[in-house]
Short mmCIF file of C-alpha atoms in Angstrom, two decimals:
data_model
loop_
_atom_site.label_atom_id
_atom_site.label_comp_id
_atom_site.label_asym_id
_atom_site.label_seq_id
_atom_site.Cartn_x
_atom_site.Cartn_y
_atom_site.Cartn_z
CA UNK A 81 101.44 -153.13 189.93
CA UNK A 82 98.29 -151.91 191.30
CA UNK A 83 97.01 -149.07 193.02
CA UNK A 84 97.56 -150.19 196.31
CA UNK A 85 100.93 -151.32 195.95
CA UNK A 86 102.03 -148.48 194.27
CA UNK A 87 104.98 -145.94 195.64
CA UNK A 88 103.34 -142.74 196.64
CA UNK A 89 104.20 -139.71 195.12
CA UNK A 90 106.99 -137.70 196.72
CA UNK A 91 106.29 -134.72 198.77
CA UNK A 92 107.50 -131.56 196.38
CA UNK A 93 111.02 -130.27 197.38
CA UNK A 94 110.94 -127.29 199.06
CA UNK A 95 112.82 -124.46 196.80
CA UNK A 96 113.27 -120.68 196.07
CA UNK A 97 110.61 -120.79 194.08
CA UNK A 98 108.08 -121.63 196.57
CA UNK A 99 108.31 -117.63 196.64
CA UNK A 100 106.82 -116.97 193.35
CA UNK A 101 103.67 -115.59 192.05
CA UNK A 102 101.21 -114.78 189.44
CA UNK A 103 102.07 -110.77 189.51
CA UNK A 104 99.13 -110.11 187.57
CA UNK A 105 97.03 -111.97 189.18
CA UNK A 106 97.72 -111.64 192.39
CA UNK A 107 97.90 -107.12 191.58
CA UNK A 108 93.81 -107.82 190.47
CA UNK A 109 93.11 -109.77 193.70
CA UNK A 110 94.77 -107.34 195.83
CA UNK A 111 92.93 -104.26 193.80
CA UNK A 112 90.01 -106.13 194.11
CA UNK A 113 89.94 -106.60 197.99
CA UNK A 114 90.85 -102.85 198.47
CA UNK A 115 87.88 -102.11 196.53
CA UNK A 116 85.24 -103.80 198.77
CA UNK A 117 87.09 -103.12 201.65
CA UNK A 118 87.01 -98.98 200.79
CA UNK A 119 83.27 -99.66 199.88
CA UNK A 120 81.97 -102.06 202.64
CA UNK A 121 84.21 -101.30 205.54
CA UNK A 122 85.75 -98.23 205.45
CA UNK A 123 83.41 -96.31 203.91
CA UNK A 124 86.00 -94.05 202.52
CA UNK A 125 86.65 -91.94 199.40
CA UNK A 126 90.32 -92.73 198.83
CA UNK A 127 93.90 -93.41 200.42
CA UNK A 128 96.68 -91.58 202.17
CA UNK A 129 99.76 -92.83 203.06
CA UNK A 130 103.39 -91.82 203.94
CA UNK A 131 106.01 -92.29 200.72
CA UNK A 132 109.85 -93.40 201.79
CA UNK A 133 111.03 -93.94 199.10
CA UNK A 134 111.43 -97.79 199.86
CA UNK A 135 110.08 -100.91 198.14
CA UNK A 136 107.04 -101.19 200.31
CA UNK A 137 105.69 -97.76 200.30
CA UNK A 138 105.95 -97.25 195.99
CA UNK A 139 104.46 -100.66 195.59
CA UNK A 140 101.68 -99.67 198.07
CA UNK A 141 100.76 -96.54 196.09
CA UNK A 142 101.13 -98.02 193.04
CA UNK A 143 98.42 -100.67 194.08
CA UNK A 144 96.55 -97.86 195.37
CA UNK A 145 96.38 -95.86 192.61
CA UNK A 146 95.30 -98.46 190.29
CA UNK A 147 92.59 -99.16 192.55
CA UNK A 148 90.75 -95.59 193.30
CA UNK A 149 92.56 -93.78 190.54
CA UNK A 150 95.46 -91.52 191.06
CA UNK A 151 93.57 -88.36 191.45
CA UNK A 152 91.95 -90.38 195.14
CA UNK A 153 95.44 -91.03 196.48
CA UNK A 154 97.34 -88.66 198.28
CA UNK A 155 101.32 -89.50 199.10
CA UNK A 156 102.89 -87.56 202.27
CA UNK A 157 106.50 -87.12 202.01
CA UNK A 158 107.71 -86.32 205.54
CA UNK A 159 111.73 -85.68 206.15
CA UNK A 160 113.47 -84.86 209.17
CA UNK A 161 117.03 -83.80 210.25
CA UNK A 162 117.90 -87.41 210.15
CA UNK A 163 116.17 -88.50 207.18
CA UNK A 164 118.47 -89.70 203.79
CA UNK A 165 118.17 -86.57 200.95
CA UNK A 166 117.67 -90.38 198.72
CA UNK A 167 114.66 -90.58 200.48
CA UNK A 168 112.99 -87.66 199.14
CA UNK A 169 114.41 -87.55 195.46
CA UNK A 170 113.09 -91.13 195.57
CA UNK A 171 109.29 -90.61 196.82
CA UNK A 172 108.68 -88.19 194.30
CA UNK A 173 109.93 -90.25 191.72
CA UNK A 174 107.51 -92.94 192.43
CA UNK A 175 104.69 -90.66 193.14
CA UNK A 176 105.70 -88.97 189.37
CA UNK A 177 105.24 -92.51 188.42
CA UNK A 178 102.02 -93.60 188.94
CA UNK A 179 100.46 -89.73 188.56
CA UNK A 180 99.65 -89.53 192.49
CA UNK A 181 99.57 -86.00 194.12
CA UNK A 182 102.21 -85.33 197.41
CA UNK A 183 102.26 -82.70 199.98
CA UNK A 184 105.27 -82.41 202.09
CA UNK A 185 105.67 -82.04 205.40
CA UNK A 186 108.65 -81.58 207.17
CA UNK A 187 108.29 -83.05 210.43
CA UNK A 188 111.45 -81.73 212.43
CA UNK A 189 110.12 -78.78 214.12
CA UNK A 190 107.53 -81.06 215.26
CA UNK A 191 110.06 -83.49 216.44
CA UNK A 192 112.28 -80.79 217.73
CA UNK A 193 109.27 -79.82 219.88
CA UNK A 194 108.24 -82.77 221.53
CA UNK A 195 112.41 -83.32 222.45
CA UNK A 196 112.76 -86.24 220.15
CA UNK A 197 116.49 -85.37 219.36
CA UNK A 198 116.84 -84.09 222.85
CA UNK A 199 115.79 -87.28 224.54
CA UNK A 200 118.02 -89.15 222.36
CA UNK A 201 121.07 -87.40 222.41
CA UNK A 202 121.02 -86.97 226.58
CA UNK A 203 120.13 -91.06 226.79
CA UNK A 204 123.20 -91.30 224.69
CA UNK A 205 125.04 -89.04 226.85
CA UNK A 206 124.82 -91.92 229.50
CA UNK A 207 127.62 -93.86 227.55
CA UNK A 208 129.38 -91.23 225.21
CA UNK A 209 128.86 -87.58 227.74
CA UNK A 210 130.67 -85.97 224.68
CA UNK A 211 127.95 -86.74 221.89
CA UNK A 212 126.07 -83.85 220.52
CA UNK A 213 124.76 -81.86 218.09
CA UNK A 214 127.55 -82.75 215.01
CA UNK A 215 127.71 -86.73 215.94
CA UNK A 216 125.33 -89.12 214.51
CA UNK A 217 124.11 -92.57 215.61
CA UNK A 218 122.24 -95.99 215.07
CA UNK A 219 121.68 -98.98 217.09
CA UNK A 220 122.35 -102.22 215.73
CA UNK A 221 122.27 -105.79 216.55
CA UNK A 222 124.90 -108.68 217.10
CA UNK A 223 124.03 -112.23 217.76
CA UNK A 224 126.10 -113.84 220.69
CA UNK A 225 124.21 -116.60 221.30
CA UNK A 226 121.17 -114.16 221.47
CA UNK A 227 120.76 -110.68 220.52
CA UNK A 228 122.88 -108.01 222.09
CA UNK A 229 122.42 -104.36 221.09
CA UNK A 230 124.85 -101.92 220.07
CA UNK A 231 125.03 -98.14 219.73
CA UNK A 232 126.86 -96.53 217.41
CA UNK A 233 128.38 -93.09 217.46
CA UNK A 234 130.08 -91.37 214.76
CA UNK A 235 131.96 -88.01 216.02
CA UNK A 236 132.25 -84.78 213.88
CA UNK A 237 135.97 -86.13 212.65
CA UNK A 238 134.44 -89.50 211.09
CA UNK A 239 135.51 -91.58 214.40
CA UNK A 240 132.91 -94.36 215.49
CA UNK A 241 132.89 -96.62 218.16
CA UNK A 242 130.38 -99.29 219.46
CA UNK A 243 129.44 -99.58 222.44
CA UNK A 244 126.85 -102.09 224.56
CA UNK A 245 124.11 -100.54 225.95
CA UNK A 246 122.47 -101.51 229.13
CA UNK A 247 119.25 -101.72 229.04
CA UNK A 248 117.82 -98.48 230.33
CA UNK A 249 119.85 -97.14 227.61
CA UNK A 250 118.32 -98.78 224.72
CA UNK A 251 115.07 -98.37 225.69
CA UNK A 252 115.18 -94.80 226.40
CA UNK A 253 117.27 -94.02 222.86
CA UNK A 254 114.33 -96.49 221.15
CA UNK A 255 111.74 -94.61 222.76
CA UNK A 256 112.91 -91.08 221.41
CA UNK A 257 112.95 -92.75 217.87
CA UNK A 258 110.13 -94.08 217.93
CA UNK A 259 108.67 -90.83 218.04
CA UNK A 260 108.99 -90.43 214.43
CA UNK A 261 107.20 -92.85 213.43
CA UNK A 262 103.98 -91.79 215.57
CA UNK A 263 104.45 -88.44 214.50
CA UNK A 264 104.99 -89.19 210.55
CA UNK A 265 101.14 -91.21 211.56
CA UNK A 266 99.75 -88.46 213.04
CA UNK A 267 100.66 -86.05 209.42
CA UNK A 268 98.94 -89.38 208.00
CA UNK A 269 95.67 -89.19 210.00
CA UNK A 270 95.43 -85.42 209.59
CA UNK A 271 95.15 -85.51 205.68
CA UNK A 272 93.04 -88.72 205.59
CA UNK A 273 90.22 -86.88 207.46
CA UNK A 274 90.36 -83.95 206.19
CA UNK A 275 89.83 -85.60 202.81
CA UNK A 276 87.46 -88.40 203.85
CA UNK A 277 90.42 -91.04 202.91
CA UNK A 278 91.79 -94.08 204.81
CA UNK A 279 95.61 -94.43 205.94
CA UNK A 280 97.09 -97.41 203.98
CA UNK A 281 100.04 -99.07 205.78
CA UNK A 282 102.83 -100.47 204.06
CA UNK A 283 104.57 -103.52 206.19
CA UNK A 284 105.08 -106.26 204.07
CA UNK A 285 104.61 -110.15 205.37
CA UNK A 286 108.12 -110.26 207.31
CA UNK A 287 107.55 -107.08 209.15
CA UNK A 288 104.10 -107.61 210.26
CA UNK A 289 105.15 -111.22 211.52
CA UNK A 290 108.08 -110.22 213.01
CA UNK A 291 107.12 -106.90 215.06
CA UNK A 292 108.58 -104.27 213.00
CA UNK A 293 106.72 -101.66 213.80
CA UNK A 294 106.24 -99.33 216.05
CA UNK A 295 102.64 -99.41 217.60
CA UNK A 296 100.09 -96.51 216.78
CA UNK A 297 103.00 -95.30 214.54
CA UNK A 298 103.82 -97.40 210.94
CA UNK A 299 101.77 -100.25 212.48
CA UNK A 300 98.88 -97.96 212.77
CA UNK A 301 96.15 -98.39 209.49
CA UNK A 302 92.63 -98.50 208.30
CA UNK A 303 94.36 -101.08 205.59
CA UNK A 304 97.43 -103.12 204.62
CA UNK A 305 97.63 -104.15 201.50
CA UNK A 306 100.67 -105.99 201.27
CA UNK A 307 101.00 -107.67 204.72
CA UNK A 308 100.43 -111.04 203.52
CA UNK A 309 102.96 -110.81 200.82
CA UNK A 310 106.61 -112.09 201.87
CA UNK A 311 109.47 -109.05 200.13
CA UNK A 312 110.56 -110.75 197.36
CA UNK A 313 106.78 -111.38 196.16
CA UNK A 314 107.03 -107.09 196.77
CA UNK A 315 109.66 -106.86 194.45
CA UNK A 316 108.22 -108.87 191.80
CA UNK A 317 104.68 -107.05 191.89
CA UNK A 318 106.96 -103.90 191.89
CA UNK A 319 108.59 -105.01 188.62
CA UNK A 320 105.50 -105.79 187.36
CA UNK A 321 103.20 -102.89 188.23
CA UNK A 322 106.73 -100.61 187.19
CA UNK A 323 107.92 -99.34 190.36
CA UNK A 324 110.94 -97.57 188.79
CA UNK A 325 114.35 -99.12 188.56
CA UNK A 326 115.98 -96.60 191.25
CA UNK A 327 113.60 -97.52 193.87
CA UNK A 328 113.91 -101.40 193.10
CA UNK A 329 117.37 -101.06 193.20
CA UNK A 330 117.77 -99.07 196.06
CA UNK A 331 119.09 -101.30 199.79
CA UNK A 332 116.33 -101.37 202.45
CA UNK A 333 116.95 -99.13 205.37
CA UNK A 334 115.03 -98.13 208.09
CA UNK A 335 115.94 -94.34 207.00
CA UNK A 336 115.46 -93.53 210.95
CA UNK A 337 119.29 -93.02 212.31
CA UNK A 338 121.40 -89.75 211.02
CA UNK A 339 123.90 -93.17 210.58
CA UNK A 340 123.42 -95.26 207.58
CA UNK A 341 121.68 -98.27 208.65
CA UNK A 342 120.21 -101.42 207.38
CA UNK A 343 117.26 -103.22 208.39
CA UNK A 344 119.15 -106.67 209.00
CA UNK A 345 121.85 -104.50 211.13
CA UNK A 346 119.05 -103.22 213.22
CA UNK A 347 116.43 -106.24 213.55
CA UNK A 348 116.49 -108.90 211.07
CA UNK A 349 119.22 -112.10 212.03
CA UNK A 350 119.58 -112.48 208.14
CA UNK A 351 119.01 -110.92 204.76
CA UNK A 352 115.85 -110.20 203.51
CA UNK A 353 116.08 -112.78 200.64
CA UNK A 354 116.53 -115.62 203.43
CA UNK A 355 114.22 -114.56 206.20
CA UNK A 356 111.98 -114.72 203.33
CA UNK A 357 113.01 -118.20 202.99
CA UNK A 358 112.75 -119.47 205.98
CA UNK A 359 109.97 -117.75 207.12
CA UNK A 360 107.85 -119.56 204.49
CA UNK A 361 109.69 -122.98 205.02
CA UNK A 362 108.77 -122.32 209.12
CA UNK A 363 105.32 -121.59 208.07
CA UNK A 364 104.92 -124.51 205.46
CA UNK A 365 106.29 -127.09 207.96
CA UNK A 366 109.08 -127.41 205.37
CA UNK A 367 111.69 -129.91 206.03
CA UNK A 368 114.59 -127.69 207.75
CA UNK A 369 117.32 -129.44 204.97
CA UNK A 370 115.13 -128.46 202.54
CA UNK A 371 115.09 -125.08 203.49
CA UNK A 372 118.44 -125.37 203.99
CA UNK A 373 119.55 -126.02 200.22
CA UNK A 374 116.68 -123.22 199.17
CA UNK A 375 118.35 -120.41 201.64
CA UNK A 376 122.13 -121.59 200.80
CA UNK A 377 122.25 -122.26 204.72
CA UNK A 378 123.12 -125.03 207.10
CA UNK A 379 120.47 -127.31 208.72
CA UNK A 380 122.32 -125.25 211.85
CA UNK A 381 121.74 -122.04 210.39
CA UNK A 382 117.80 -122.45 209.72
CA UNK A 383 116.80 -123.99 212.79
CA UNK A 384 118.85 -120.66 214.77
CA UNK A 385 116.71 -118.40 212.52
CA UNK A 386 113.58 -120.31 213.31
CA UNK A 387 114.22 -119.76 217.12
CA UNK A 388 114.80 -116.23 216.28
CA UNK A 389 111.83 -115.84 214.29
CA UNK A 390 109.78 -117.45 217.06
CA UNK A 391 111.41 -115.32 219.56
CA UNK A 392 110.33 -112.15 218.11
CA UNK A 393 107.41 -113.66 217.11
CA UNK A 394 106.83 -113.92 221.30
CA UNK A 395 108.31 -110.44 221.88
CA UNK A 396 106.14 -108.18 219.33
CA UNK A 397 102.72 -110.24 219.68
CA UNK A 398 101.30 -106.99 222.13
CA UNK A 399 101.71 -104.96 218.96
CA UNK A 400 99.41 -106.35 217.36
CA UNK A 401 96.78 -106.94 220.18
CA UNK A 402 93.87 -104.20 220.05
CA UNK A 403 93.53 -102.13 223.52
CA UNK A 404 92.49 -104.34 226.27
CA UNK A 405 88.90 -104.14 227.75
CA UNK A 406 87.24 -105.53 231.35
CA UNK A 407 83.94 -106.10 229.47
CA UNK A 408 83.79 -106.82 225.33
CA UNK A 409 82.14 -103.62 224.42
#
């Protein structure tokens, strides 16, 4: 048989492993980057940035460190009233880690200033007028054929209840929220020019794709270092630069509601492992059975997260657009 008439090679199969990476490789390409990008661009001395206690944030610093040195990394550790104590233990366990000073800063008086509770609590009033002070909350997602937002209240005697919330409602409880998250930037900003540093964001590939983030507040940076990486290639440089077991361990959460609340209950229409999945597989033009037998899913299944995917995708693309001008300066 000659050339010509020979079969073609088959197109590879699309799998789970289409996920993995060099760890050590890809740790000295990322270091490297950061480097020239401190040097060239930024002109900066070092990096600040906010720790959680999450995946993202403790493989963030730990990249960080390794490339300015701990001693030119600052984490900020920033509770409020509605924070998880987890959260705290947690970020200065990873800070401990890797040798990298912290300062906290509690931001609830700030937050209690500005009425961030206050809005919240008398938007929620609209639907629950007894909800106060002792209640907690969070607002999760359902999927009836498209996404349909729920609150949920938790009275002082342990009794929830979920309710729909029109739209006024959601927006005005997601508003007050979101408040954190600009104010946690603002602690961010104030220590990275005092000290001549840059802010390092932490979203990781998924979140920066699919709009999680609130603008000028976690989506605000001089640098993100692990936006192009998809979570699971997070985990495995966090295994391999030694992110401690606790953190690794430890359930993403959004760490935002006085409710315990996951990030697939409040945004994501899957776990993490498969929007991973089928993220790439959307991006790769990966056949959607393929994908399919990599995520443990139906052909169904894939092609509803797809539409999802692309429908956030739609949604959140003003998030990342810069401020709009009449005339390009």
């Amino acid at each position: 048989m000659n050339a010509s008439t020979a079969p073609s090679r088959a197109t590879p199969v699309f799998t789970a492993d289409a996920l993995l990476l060099d760890a050590e490789a890809e740790v000295e390409r990322i270091v490297s980057t950061v480097r020239r990008q401190m040097g060239q661009v930024l002109r900066r001395r070092g990096a600040v940035l906010g720790l959680s206690g999450g995946i993202d944030s403790s493989v963030t610093v730990a990249l960080m460190a390794r490339a300015f040195g701990p001693d030119r990394v600052l984490g900020i550790l920033m509770p409020e009233r509605d924070s998880e104590d987890e959260s705290l233990t947690l970020g200065h366990l990873v800070a401990d880690a890797f040798g990298v000073p912290t300062v906290l800063e509690d931001i609830g008086p700030m937050l209690d200033a500005a009425r961030c509770y206050q809005r919240r609590d008398e938007a929620i009033r609209r639907l629950v007028p007894e909800y106060g002070a002792s209640w907690a909350c969070k607002v999760v997602i359902e999927n009836e054929g498209f996404n349909i937002s729920y609150l949920v209240v938790q009275s002082p005697d342990g009794v929830q209840q979920k309710l729909r919330m029109p739209a006024d409602v959601y927006l005005a409880v997601v508003a007050a929220t979101n408040m954190k998250q600009r104010t946690r930037k603002q602690i961010e900003y104030f220590h990275a020019d005092r000290l001549n540093y840059a802010v390092a964001g932490t979203p990781n590939r998924l979140e920066y794709d699919q709009g999680f983030f609130v603008k000028n507040g976690d989506g605000a940076a001089d640098l993100k270092p692990i936006a192009h990486l998809y979570k699971s290639q997070v985990y495995q440089l966090a295994a391999y630069l030694g992110v401690p077991e606790e953190i690794r361990r430890r359930p993403p959460t959004t760490d935002t509601w006085s409710l315990a609340q996951t990030q697939e209950e409040f945004y994501f229409s899957a776990p993490w492992q498969v929007m991973d999945l089928c993220l790439l597989g959307l991006n790769s033009h990966a056949p959607v059975e393929e994908v399919a037998g990599a995520a443990g899913l139906t052909a169904d299944q894939v092609q509803h997260i797809w539409k999802d995917i692309e429908a956030k995708r739609r949604s959140t693309r003003y998030l990342h657009e810069a401020p709009l001008l009449v005339d390009p300066a």
